[in-house]
CSV table of N, CA and C in Angstrom, one decimal:
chain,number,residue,atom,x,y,z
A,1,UNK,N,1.0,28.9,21.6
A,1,UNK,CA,0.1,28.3,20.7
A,1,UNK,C,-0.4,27.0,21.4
A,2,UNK,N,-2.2,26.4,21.6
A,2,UNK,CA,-2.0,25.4,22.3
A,2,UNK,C,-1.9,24.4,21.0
A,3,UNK,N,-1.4,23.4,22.1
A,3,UNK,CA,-1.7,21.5,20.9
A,3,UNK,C,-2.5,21.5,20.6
A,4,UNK,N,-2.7,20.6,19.7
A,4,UNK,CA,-4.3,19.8,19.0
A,4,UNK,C,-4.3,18.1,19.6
A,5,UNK,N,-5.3,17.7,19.5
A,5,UNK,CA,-4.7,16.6,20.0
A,5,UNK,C,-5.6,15.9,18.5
A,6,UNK,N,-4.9,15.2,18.3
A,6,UNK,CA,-5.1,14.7,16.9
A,6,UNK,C,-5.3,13.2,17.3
A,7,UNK,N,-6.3,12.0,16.4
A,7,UNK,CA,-6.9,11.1,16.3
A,7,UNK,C,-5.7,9.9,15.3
A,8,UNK,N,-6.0,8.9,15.5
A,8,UNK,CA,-4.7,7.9,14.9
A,8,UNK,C,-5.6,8.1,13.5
A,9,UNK,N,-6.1,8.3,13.3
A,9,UNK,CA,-7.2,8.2,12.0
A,9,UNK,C,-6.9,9.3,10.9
A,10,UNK,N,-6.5,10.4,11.9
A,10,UNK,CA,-6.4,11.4,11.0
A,10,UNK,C,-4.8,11.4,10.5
A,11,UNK,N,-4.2,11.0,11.4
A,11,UNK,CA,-2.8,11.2,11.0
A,11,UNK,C,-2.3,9.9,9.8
A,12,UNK,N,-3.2,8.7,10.2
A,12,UNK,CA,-3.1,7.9,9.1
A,12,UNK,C,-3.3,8.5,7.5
A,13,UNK,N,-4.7,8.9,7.7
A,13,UNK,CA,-4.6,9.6,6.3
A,13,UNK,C,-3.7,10.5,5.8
A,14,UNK,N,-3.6,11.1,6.5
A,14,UNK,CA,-2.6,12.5,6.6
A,14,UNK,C,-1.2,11.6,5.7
A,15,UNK,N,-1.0,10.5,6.5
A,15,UNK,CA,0.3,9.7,5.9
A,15,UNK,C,0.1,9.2,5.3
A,16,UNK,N,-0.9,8.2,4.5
A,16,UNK,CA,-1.5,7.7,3.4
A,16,UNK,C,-1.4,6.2,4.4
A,17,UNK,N,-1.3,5.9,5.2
A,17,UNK,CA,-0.8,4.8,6.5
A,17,UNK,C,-0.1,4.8,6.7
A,18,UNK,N,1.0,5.8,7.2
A,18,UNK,CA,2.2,5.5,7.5
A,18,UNK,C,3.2,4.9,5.9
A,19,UNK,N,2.6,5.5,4.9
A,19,UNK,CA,3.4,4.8,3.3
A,19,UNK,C,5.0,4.9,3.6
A,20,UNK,N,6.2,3.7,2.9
A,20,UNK,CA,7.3,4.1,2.8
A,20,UNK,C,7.7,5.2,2.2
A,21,UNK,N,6.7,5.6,1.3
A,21,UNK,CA,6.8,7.0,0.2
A,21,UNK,C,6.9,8.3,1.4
A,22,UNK,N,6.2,8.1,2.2
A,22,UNK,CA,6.5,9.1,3.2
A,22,UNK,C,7.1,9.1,3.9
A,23,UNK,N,8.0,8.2,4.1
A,23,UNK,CA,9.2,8.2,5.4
A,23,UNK,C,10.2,8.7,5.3
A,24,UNK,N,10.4,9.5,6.0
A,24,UNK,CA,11.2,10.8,7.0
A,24,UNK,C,13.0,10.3,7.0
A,25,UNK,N,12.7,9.3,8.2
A,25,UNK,CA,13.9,9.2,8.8
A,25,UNK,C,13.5,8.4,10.4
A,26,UNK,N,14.4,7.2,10.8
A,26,UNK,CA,14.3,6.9,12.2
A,26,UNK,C,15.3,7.6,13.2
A,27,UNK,N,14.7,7.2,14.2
A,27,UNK,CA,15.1,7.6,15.4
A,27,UNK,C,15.3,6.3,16.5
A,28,UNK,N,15.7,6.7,18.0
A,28,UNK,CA,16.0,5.5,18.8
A,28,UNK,C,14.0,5.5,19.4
A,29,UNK,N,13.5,5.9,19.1
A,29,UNK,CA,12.3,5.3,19.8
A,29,UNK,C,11.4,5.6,18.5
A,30,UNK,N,11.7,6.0,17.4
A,30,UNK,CA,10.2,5.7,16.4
A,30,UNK,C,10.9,6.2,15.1
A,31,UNK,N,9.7,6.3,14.0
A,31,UNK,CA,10.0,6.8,12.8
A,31,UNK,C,9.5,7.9,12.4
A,32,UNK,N,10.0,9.2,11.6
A,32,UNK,CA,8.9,10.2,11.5
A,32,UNK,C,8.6,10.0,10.0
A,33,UNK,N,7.4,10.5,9.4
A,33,UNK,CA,6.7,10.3,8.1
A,33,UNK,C,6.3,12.1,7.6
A,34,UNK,N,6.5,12.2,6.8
A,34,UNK,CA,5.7,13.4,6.0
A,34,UNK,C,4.3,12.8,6.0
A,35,UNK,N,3.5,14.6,6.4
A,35,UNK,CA,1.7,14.1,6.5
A,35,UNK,C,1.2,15.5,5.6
A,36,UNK,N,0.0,15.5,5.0
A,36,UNK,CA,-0.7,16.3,4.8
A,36,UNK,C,-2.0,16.2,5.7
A,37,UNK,N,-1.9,17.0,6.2
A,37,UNK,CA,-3.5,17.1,6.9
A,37,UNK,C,-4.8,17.6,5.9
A,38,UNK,N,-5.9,17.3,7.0
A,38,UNK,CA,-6.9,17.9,6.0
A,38,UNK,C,-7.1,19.4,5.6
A,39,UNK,N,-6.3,20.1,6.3
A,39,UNK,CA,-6.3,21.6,6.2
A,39,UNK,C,-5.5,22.1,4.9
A,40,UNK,N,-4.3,21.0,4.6
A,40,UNK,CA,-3.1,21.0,3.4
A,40,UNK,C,-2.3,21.5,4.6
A,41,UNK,N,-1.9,21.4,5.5
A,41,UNK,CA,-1.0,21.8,6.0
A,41,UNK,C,-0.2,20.8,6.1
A,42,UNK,N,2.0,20.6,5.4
A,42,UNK,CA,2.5,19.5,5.5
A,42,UNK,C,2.9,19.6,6.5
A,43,UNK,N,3.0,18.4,6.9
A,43,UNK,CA,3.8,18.1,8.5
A,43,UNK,C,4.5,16.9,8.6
A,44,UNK,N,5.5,16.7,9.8
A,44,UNK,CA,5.9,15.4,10.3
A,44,UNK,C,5.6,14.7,11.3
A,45,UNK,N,5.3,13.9,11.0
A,45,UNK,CA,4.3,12.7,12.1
A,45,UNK,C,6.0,12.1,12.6
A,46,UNK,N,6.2,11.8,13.9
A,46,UNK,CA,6.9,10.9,14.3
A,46,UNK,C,6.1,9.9,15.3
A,47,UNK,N,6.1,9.5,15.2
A,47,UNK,CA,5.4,7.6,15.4
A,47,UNK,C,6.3,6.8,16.6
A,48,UNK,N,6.0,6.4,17.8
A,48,UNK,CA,6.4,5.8,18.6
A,48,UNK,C,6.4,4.6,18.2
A,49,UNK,N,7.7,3.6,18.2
A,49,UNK,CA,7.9,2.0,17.6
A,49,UNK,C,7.1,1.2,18.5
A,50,UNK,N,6.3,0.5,17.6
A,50,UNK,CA,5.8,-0.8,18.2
A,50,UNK,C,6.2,-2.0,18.9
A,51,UNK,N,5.9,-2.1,20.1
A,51,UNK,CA,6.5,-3.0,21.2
A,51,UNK,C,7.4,-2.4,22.0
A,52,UNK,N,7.8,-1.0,22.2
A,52,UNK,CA,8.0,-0.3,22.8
A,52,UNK,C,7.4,-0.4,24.5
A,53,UNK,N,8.2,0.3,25.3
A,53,UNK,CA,7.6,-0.2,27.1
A,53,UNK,C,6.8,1.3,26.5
A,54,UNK,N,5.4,1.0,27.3
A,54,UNK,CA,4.3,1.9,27.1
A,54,UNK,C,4.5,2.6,28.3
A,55,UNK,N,5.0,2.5,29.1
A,55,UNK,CA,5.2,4.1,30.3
A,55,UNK,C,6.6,4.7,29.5
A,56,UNK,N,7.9,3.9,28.9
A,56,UNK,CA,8.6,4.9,29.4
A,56,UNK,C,8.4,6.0,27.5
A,57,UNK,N,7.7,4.9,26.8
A,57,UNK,CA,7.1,5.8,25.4
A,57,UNK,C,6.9,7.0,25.4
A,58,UNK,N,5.5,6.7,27.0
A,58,UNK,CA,4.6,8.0,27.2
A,58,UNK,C,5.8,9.0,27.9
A,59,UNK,N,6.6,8.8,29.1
A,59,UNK,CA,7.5,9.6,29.3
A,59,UNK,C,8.2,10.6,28.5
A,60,UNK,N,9.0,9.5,27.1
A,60,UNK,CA,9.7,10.0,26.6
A,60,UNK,C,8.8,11.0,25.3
A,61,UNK,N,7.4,10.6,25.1
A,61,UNK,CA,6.5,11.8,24.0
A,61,UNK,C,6.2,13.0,25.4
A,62,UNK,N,6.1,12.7,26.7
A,62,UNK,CA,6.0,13.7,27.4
A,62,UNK,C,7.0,15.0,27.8
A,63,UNK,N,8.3,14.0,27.4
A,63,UNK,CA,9.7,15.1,27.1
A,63,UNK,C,9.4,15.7,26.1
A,64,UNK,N,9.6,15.2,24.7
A,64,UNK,CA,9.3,15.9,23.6
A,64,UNK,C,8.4,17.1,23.5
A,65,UNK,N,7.1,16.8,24.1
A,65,UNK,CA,6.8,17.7,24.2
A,65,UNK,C,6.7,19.1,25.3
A,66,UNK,N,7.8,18.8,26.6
A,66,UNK,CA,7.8,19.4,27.0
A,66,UNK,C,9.2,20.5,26.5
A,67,UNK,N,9.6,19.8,26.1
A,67,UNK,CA,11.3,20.5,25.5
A,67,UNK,C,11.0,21.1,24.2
A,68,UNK,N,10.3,20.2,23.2
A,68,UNK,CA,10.3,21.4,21.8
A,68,UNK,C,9.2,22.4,22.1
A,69,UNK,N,8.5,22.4,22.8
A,69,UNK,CA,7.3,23.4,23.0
A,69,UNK,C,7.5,24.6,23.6
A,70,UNK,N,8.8,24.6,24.3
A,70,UNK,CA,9.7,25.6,25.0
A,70,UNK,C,11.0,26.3,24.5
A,71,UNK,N,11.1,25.8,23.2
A,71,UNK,CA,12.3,26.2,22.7
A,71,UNK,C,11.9,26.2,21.2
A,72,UNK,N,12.3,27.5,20.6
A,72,UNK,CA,12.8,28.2,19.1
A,72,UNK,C,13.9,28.1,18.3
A,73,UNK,N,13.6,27.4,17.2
A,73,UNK,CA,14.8,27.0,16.5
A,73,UNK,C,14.8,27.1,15.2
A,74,UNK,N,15.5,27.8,13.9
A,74,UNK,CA,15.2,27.6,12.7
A,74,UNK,C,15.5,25.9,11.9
A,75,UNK,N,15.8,25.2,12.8
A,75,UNK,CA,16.4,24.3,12.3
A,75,UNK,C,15.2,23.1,13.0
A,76,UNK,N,14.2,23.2,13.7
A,76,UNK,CA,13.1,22.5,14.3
A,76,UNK,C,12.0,23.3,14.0
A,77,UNK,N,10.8,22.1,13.9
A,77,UNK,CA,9.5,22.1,13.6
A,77,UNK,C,8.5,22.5,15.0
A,78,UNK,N,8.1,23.7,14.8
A,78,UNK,CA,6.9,23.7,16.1
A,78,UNK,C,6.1,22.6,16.2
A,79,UNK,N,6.1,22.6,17.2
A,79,UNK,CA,4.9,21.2,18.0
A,79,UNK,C,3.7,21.7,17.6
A,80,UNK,N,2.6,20.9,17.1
A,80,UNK,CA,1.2,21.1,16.8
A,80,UNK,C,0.3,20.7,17.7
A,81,UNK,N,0.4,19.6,17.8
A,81,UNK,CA,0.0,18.3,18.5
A,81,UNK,C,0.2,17.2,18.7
A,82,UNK,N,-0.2,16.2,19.2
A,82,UNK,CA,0.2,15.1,19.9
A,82,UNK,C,-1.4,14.1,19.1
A,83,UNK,N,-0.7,12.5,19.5
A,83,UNK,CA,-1.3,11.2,19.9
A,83,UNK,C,-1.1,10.5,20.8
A,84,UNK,N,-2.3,10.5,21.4
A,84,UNK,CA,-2.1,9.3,22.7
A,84,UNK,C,-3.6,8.6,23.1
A,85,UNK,N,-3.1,7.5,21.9
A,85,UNK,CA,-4.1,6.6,22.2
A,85,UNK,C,-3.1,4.9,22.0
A,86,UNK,N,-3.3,4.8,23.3
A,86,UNK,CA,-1.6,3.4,23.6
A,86,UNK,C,-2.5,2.7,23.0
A,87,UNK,N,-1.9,1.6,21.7
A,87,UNK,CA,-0.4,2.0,22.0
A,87,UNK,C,0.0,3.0,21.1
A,88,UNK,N,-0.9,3.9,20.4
A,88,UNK,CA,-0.8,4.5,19.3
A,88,UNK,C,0.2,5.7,20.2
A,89,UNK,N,1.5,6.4,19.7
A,89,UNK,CA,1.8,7.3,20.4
A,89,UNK,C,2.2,7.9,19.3
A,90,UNK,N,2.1,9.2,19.3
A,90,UNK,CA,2.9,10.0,17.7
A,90,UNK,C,2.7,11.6,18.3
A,91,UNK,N,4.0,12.4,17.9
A,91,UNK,CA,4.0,13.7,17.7
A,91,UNK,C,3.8,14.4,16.5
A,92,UNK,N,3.0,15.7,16.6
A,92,UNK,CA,3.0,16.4,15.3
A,92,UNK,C,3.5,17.4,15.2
């Protein structure tokens, strides 16, 4: 399936801005959010932290997506798409 590459715009709405009503859970490099897109399809946005080093961010979204996009799990979420507009970085 390919990515989408998704807009910081859309994913905000999608998360109402990043609301605490939608927060997920953190991580060592960001936080993920529950999103509805405009299709209704729910999803989780994880969000790269602010002030974060901007290469090793991009590195570490470029693992992510090289590793969940390769691997089947009932217990993980297929990769959709990506954000990459620095310093906006976010998985979907």
């Amino acid at each position: 399936m390919p990515l989408s590459l998704f807009t910081v715009d859309e994913l905000r709405e999608a998360t109402d801005d990043f609301a605490t009503s939608r927060f997920l859970g953190a991580g060592g490099c960001g936080r993920v959010f529950r999103g509805t897109l405009a299709s209704g399809e729910v999803v989780a946005v994880k969000r790269w932290a602010a002030g974060t080093d901007a290469q090793l961010s991009l590195t570490e979204l470029m693992n992510e997506l090289y590793t969940l996009g390769s691997i089947a799990h009932p217990n993980l979420l297929p990769v959709l798409g990506f954000v990459c507009q620095p310093p906006e970085l976010m998985l979907v």
